N, CA, C and O atoms as CSV, one atom per row, in Angstrom:
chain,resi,resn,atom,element,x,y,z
A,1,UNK,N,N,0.831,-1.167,0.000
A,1,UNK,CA,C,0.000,0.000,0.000
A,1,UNK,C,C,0.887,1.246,0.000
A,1,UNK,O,O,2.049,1.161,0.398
A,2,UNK,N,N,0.295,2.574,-0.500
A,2,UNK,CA,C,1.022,3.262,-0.549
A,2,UNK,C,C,2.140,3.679,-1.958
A,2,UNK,O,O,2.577,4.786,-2.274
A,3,UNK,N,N,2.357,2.390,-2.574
A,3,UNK,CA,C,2.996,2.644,-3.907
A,3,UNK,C,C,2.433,3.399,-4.596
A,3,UNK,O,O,1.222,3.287,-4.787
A,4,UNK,N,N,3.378,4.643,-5.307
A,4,UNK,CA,C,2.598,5.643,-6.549
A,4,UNK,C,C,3.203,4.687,-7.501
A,4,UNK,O,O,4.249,4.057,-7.345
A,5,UNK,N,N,2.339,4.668,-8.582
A,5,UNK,CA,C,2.041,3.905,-9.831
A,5,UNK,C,C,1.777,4.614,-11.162
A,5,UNK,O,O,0.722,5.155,-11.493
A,6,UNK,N,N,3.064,4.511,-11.969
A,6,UNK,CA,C,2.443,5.204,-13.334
A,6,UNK,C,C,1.470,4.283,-14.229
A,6,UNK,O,O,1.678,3.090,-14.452
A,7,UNK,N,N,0.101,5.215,-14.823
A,7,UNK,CA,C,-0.577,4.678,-15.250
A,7,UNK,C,C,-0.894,4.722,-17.349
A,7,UNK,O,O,-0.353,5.812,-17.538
A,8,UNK,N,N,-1.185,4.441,-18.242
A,8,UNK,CA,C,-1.622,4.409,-19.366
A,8,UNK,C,C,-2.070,3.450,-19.991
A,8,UNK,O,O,-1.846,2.245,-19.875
A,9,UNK,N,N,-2.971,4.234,-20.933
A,9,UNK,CA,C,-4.088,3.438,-21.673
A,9,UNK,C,C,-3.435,2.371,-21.971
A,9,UNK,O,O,-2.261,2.356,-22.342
A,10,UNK,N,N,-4.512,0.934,-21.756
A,10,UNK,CA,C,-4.075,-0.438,-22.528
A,10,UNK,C,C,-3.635,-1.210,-21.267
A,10,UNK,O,O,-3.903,-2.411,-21.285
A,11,UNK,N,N,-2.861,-0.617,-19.922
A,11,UNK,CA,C,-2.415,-1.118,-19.208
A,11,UNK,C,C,-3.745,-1.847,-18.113
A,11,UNK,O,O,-4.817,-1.358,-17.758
A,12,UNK,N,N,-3.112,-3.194,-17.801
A,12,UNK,CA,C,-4.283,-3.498,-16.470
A,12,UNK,C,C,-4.010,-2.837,-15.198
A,12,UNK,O,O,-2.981,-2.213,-14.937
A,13,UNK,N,N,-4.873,-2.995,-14.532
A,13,UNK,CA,C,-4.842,-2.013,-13.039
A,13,UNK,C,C,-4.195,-3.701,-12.350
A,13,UNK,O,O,-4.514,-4.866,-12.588
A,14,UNK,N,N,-3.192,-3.074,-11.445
A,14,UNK,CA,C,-2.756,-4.485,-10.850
A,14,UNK,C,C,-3.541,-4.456,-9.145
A,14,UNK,O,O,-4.032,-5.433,-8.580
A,15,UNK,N,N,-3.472,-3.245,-8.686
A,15,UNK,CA,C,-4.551,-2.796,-7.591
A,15,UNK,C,C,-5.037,-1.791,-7.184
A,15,UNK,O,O,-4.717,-0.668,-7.574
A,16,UNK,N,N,-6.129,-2.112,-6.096
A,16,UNK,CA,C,-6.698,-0.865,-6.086
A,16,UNK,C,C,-6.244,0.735,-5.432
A,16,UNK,O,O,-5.501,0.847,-4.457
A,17,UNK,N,N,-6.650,1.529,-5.935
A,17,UNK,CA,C,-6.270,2.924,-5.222
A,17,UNK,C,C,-6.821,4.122,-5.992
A,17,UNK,O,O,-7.574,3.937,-6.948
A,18,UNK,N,N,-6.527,5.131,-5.668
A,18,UNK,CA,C,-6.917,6.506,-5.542
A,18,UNK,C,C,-6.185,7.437,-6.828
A,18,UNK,O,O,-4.958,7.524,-6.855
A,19,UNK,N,N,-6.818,7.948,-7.615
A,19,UNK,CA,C,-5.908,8.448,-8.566
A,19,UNK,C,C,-5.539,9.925,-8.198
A,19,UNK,O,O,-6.294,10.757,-7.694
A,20,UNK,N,N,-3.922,10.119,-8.633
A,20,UNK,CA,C,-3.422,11.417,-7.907
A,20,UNK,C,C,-3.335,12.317,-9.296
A,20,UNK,O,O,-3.534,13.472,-8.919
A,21,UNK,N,N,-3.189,12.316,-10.315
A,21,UNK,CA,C,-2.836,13.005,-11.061
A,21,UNK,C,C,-3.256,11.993,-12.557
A,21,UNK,O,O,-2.769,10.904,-12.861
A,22,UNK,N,N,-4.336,12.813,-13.320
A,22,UNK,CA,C,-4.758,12.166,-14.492
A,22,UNK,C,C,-4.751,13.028,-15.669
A,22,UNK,O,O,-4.936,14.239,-15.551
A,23,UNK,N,N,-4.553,12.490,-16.760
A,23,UNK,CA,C,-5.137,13.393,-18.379
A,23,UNK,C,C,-5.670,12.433,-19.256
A,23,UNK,O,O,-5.098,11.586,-19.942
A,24,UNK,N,N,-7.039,12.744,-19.102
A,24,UNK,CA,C,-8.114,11.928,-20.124
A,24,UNK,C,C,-8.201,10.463,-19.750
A,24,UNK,O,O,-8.735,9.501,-20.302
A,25,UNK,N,N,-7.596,10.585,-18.783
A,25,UNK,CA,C,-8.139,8.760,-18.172
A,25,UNK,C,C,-9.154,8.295,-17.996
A,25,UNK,O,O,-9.797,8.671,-17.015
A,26,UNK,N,N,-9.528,7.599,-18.612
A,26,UNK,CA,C,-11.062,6.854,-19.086
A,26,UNK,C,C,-10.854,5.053,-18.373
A,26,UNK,O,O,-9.713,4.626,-18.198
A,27,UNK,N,N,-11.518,4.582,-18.190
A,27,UNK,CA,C,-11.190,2.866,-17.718
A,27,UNK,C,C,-12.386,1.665,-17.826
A,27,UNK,O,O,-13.478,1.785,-17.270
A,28,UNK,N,N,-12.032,0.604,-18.559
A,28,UNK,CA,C,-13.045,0.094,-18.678
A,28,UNK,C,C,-13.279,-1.175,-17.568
A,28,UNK,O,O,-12.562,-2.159,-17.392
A,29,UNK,N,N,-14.324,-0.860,-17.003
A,29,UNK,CA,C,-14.438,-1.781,-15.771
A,29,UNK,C,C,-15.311,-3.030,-15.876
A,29,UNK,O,O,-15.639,-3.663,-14.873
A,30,UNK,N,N,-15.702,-3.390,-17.182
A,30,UNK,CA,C,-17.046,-4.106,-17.108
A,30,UNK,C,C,-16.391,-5.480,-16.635
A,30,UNK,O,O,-17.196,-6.277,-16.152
A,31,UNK,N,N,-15.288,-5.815,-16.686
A,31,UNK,CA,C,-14.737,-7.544,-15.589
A,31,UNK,C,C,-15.277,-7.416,-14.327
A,31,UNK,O,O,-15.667,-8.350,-13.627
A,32,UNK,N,N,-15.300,-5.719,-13.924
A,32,UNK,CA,C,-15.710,-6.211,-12.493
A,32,UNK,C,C,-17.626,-5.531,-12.359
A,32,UNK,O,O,-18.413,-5.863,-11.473
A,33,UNK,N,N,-17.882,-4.690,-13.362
A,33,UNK,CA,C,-19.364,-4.479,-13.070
A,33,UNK,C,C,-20.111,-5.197,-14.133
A,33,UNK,O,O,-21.034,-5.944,-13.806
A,34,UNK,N,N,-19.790,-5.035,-15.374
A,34,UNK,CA,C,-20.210,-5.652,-16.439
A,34,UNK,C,C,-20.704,-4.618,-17.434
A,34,UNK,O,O,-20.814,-4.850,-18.638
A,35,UNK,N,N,-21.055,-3.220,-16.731
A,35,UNK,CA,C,-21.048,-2.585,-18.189
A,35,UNK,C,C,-19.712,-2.290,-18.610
A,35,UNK,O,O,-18.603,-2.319,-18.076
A,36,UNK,N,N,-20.216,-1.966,-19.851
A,36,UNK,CA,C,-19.652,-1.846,-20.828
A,36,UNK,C,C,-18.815,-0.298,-21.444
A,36,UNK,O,O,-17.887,-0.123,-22.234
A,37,UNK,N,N,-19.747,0.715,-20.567
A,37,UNK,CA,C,-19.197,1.706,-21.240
A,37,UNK,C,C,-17.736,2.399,-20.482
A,37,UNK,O,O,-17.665,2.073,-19.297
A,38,UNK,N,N,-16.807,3.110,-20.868
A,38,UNK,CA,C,-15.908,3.387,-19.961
A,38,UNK,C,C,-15.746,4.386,-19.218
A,38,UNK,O,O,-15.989,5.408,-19.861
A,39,UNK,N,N,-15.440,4.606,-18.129
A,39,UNK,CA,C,-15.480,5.644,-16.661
A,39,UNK,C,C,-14.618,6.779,-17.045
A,39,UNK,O,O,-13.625,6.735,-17.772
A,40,UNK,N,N,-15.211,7.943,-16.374
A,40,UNK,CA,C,-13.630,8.725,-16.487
A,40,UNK,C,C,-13.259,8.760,-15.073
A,40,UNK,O,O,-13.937,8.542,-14.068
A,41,UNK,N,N,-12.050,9.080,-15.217
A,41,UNK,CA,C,-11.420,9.360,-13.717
A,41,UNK,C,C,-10.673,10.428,-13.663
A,41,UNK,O,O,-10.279,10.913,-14.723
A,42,UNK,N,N,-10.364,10.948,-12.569
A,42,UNK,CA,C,-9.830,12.183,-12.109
A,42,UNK,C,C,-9.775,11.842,-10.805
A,42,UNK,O,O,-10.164,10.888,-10.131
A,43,UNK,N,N,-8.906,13.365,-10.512
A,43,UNK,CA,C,-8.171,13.262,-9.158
A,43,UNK,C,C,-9.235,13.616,-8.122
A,43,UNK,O,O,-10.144,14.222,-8.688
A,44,UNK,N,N,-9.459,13.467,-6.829
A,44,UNK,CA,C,-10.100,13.322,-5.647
A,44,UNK,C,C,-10.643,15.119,-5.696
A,44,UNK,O,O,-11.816,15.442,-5.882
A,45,UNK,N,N,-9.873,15.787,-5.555
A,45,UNK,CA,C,-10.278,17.561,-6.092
A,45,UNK,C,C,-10.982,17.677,-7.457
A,45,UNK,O,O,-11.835,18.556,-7.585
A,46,UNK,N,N,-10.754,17.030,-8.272
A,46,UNK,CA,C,-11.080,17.819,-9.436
A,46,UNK,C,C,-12.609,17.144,-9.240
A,46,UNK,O,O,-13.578,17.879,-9.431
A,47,UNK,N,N,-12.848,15.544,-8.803
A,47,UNK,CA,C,-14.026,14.678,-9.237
A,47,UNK,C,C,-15.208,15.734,-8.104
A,47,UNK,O,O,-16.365,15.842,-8.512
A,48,UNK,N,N,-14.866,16.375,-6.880
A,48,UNK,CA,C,-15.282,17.296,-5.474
A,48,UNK,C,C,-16.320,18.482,-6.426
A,48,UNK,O,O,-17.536,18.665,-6.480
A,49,UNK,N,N,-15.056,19.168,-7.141
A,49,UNK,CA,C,-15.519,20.210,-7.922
A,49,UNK,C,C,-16.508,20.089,-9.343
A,49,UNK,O,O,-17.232,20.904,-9.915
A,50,UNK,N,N,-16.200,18.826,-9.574
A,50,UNK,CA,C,-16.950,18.813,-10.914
A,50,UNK,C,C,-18.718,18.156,-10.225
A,50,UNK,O,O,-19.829,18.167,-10.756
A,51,UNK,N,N,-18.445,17.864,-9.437
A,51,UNK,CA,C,-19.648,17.446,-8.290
A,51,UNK,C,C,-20.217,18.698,-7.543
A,51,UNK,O,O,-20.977,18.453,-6.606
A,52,UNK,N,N,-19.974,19.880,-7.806
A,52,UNK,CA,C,-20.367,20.589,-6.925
A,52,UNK,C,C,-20.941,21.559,-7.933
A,52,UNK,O,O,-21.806,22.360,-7.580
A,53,UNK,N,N,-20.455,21.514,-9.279
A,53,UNK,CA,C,-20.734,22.036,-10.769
A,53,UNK,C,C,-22.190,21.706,-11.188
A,53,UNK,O,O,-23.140,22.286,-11.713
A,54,UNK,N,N,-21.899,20.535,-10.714
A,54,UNK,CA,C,-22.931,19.612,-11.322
A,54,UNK,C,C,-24.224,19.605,-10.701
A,54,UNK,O,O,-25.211,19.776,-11.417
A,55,UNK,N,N,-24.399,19.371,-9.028
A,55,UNK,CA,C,-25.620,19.996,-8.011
A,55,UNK,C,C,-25.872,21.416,-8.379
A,55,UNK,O,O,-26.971,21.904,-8.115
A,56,UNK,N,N,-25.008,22.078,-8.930
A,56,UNK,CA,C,-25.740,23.599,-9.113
A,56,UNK,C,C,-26.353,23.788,-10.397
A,56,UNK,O,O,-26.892,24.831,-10.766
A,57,UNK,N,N,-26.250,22.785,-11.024
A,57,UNK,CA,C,-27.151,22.688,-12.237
A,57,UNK,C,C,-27.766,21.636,-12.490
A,57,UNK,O,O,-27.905,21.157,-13.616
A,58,UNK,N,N,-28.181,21.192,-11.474
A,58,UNK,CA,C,-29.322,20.155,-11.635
A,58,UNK,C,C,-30.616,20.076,-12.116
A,58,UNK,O,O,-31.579,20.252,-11.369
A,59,UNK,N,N,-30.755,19.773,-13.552
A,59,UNK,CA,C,-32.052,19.267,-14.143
A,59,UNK,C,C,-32.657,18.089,-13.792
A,59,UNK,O,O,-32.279,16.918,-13.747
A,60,UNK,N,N,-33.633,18.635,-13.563
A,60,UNK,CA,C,-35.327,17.586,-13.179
A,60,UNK,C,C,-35.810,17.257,-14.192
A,60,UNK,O,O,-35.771,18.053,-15.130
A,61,UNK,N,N,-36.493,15.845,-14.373
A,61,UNK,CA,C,-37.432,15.562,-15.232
A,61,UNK,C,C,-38.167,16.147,-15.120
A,61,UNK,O,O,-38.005,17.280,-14.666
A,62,UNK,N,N,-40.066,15.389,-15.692
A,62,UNK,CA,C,-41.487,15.704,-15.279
A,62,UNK,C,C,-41.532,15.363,-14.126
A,62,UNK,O,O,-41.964,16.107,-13.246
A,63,UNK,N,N,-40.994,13.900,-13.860
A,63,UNK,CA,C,-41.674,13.304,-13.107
A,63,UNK,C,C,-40.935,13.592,-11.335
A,63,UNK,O,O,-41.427,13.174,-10.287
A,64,UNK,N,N,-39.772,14.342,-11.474
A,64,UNK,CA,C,-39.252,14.889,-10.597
A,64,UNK,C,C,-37.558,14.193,-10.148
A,64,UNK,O,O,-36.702,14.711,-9.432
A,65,UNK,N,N,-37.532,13.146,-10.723
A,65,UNK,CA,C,-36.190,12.751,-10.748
A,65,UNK,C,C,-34.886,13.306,-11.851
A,65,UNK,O,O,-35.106,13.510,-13.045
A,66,UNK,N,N,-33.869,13.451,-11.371
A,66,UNK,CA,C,-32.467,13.989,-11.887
A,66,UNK,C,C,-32.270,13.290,-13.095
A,66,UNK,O,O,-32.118,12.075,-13.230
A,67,UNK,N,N,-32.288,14.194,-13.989
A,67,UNK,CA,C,-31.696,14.045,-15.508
A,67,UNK,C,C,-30.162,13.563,-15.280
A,67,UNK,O,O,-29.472,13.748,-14.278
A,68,UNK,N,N,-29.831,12.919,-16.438
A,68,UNK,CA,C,-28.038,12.404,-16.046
A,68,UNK,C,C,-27.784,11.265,-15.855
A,68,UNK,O,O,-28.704,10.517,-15.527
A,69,UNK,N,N,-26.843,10.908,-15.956
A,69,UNK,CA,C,-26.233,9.272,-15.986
A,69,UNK,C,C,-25.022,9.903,-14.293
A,69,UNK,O,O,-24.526,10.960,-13.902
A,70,UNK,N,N,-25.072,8.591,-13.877
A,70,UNK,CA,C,-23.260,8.560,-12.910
A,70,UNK,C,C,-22.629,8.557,-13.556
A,70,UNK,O,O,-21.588,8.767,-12.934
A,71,UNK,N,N,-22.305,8.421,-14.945
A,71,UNK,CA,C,-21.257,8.353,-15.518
A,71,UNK,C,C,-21.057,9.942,-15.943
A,71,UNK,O,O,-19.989,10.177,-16.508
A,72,UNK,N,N,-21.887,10.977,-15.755
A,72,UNK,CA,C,-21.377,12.401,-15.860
A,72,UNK,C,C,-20.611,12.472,-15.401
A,72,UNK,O,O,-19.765,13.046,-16.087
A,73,UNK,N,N,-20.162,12.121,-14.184
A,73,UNK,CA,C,-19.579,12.414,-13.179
A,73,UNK,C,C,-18.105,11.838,-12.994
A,73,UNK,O,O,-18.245,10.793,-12.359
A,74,UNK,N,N,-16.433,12.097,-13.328
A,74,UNK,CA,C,-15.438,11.088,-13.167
A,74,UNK,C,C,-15.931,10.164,-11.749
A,74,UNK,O,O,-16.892,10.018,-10.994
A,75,UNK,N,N,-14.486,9.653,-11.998
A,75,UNK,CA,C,-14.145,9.242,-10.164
A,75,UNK,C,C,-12.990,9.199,-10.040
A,75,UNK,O,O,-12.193,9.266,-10.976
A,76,UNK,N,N,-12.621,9.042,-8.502
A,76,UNK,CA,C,-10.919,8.908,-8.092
A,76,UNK,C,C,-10.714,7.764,-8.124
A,76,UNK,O,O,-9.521,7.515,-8.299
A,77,UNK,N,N,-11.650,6.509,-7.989
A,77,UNK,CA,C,-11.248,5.040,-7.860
A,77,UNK,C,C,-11.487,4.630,-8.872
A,77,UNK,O,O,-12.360,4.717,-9.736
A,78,UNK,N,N,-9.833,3.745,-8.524
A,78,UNK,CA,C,-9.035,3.125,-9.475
A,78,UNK,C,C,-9.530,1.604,-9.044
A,78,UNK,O,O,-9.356,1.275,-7.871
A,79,UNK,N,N,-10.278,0.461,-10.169
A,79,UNK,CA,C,-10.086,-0.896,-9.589
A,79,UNK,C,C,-9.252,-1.862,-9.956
A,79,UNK,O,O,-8.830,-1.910,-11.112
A,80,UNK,N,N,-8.943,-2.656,-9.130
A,80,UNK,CA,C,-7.973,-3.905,-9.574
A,80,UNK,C,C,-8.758,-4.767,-10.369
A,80,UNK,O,O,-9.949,-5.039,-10.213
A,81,UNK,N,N,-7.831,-5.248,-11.404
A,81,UNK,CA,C,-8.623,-6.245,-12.486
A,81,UNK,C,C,-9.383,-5.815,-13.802
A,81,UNK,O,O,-9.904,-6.509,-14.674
A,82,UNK,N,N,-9.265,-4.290,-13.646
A,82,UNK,CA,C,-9.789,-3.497,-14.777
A,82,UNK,C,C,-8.685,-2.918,-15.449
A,82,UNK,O,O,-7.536,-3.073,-15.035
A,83,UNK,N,N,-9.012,-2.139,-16.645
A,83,UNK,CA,C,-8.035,-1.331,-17.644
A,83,UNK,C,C,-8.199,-0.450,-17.746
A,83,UNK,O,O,-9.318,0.058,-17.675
A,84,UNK,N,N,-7.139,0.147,-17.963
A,84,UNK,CA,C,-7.035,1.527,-18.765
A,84,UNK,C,C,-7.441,1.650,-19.647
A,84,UNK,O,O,-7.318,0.574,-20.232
A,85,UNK,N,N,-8.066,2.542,-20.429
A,85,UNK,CA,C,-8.871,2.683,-21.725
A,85,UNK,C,C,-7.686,3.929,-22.751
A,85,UNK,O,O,-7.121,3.990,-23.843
A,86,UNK,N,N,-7.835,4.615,-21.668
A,86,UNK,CA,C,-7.264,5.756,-22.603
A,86,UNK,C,C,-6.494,6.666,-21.413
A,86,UNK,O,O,-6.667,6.381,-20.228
A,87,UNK,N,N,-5.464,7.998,-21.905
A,87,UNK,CA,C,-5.041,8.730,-20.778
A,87,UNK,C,C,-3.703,8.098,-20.587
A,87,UNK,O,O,-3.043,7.344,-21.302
A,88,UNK,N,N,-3.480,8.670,-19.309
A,88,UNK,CA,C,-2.239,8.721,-18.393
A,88,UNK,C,C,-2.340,9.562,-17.521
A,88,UNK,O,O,-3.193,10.448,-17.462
A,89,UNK,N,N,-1.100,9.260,-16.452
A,89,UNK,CA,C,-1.130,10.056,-14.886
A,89,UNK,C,C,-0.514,8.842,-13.906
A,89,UNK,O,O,0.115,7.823,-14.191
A,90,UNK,N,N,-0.999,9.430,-12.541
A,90,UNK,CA,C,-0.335,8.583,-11.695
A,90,UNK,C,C,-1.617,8.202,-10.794
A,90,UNK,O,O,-2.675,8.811,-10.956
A,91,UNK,N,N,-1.455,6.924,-9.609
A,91,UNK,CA,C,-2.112,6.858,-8.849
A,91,UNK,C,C,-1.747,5.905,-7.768
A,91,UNK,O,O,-0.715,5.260,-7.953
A,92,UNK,N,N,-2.570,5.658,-6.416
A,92,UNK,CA,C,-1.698,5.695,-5.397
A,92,UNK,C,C,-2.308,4.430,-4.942
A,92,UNK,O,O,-3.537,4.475,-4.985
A,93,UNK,N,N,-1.733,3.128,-4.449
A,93,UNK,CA,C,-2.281,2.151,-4.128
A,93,UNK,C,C,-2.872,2.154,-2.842
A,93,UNK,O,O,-2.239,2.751,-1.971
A,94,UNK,N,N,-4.229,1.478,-2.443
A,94,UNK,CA,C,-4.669,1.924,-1.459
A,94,UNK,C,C,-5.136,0.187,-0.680
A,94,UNK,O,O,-5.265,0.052,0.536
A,95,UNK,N,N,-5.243,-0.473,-1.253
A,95,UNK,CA,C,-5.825,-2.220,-1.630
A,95,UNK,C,C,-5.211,-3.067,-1.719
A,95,UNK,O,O,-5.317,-3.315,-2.920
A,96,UNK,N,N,-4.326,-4.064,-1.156
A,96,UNK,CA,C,-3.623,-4.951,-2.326
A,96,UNK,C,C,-4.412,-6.502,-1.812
A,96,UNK,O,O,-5.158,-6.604,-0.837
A,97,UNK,N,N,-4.041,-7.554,-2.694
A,97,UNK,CA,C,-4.089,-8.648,-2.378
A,97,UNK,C,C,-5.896,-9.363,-2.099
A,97,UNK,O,O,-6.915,-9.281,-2.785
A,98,UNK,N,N,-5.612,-10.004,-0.831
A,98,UNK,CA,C,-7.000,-10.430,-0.721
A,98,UNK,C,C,-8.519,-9.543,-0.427
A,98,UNK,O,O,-9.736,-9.673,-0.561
A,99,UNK,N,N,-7.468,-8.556,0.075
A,99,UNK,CA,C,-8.433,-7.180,0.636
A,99,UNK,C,C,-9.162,-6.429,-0.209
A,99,UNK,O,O,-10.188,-5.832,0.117
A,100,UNK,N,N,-8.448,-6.434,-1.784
A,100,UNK,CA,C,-8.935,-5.591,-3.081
A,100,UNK,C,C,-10.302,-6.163,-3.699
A,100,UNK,O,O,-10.662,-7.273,-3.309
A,101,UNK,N,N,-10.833,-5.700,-4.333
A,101,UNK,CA,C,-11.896,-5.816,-5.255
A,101,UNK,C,C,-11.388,-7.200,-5.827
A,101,UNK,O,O,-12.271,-7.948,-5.407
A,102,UNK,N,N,-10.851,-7.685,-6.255
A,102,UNK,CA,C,-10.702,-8.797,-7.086
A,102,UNK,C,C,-10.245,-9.975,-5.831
A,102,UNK,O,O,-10.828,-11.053,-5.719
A,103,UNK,N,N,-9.330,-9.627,-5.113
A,103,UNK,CA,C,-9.282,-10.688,-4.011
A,103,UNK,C,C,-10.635,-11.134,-3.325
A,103,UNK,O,O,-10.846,-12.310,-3.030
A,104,UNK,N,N,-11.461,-10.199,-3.112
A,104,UNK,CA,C,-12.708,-10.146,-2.316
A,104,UNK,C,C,-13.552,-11.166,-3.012
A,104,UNK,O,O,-14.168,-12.101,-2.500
A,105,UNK,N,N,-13.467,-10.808,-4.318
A,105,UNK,CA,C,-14.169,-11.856,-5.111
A,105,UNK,C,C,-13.835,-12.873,-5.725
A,105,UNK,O,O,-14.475,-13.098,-6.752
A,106,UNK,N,N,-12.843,-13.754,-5.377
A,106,UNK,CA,C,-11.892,-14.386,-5.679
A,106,UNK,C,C,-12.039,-15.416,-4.339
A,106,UNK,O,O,-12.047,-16.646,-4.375
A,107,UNK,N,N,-12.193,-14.239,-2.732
A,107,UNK,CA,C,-12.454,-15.624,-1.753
A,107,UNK,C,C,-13.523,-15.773,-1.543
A,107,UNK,O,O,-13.743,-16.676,-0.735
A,108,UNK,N,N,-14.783,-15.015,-2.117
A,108,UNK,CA,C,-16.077,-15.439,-1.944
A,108,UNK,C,C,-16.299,-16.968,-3.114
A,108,UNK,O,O,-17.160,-17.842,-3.004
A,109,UNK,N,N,-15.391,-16.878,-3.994
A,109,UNK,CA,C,-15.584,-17.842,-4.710
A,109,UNK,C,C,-14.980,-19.603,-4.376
A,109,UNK,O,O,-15.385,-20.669,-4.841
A,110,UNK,N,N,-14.059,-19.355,-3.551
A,110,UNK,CA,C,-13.131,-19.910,-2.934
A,110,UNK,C,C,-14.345,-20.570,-1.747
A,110,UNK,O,O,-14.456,-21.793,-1.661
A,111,UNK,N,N,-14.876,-20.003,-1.212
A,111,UNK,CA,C,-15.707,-20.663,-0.129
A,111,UNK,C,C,-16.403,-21.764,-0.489
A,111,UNK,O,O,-17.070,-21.764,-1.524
A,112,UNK,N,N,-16.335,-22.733,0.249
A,112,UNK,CA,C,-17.068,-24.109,0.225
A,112,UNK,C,C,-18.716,-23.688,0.223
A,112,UNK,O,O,-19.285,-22.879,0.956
A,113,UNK,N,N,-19.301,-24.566,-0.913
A,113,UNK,CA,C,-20.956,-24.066,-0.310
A,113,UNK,C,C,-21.476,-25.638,0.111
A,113,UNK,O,O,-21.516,-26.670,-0.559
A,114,UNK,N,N,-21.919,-25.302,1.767
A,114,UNK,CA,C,-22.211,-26.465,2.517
A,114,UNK,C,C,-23.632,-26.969,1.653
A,114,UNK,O,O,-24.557,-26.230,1.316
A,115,UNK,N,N,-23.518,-28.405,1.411
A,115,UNK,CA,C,-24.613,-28.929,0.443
A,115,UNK,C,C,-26.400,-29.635,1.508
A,115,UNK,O,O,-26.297,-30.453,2.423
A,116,UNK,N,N,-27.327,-29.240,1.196
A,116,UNK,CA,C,-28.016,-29.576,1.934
A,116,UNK,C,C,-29.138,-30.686,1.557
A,116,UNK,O,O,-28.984,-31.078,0.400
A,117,UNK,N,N,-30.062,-31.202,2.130
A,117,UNK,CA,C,-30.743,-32.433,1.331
A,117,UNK,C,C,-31.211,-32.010,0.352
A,117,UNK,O,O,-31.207,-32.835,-0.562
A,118,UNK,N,N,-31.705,-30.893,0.071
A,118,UNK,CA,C,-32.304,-30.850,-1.307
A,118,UNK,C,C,-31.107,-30.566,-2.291
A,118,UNK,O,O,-31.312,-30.478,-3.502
């Protein structure tokens, strides 16, 4: 934990963490969510501000719910087991091993499932 990590497009994420410094970093995560389309990311300040941009111009439907996808929005997290799409920058490991997104799901899979009469 703690390792800064240079990052660019094409590369896999080896674990998880926090991105410190990005340009046009995009990432495609669907191994670990399943969509398909790709994220942007940015740094922990910039994702604050573009979030605070974004509540001050909040469009309503009719029906009273928020116009917009989450995906308007970057993020700072970086996951293990996903790629880089596009971009470069740096980012800071925060996860490693069994503890990360991919370990997590890796020992849920690992668990015995106790078999019952039916």
């Amino acid at each position: 934990m703690g390792d800064i990590i240079k990052i660019k497009g094409g590369m896999n994420i080896p674990v998880d963490g926090i991105a410190l410094e990005c340009n046009g970093v995009t990432c495609n995560e669907s191994a670990m969510t399943g969509e398909s389309d790709e994220l942007k990311k940015d740094t922990l300040e910039n994702c604050l501000l573009r979030k605070e941009e974004k509540d001050s111009e909040l469009d309503f439907g009719k029906d009273g719910t928020k116009k917009g996808s989450h995906h308007d929005l970057p993020s700072p997290v970086i996951l293990s087991g996903t790629q880089f799409a596009t971009g470069e920058g740096w980012y800071v490991s925060t996860v490693v091993g069994r503890e990360s997104c991919v370990g997590k799901i890796l020992a849920t899979l690992e668990q015995k499932v106790e078999t019952t009469p039916l």
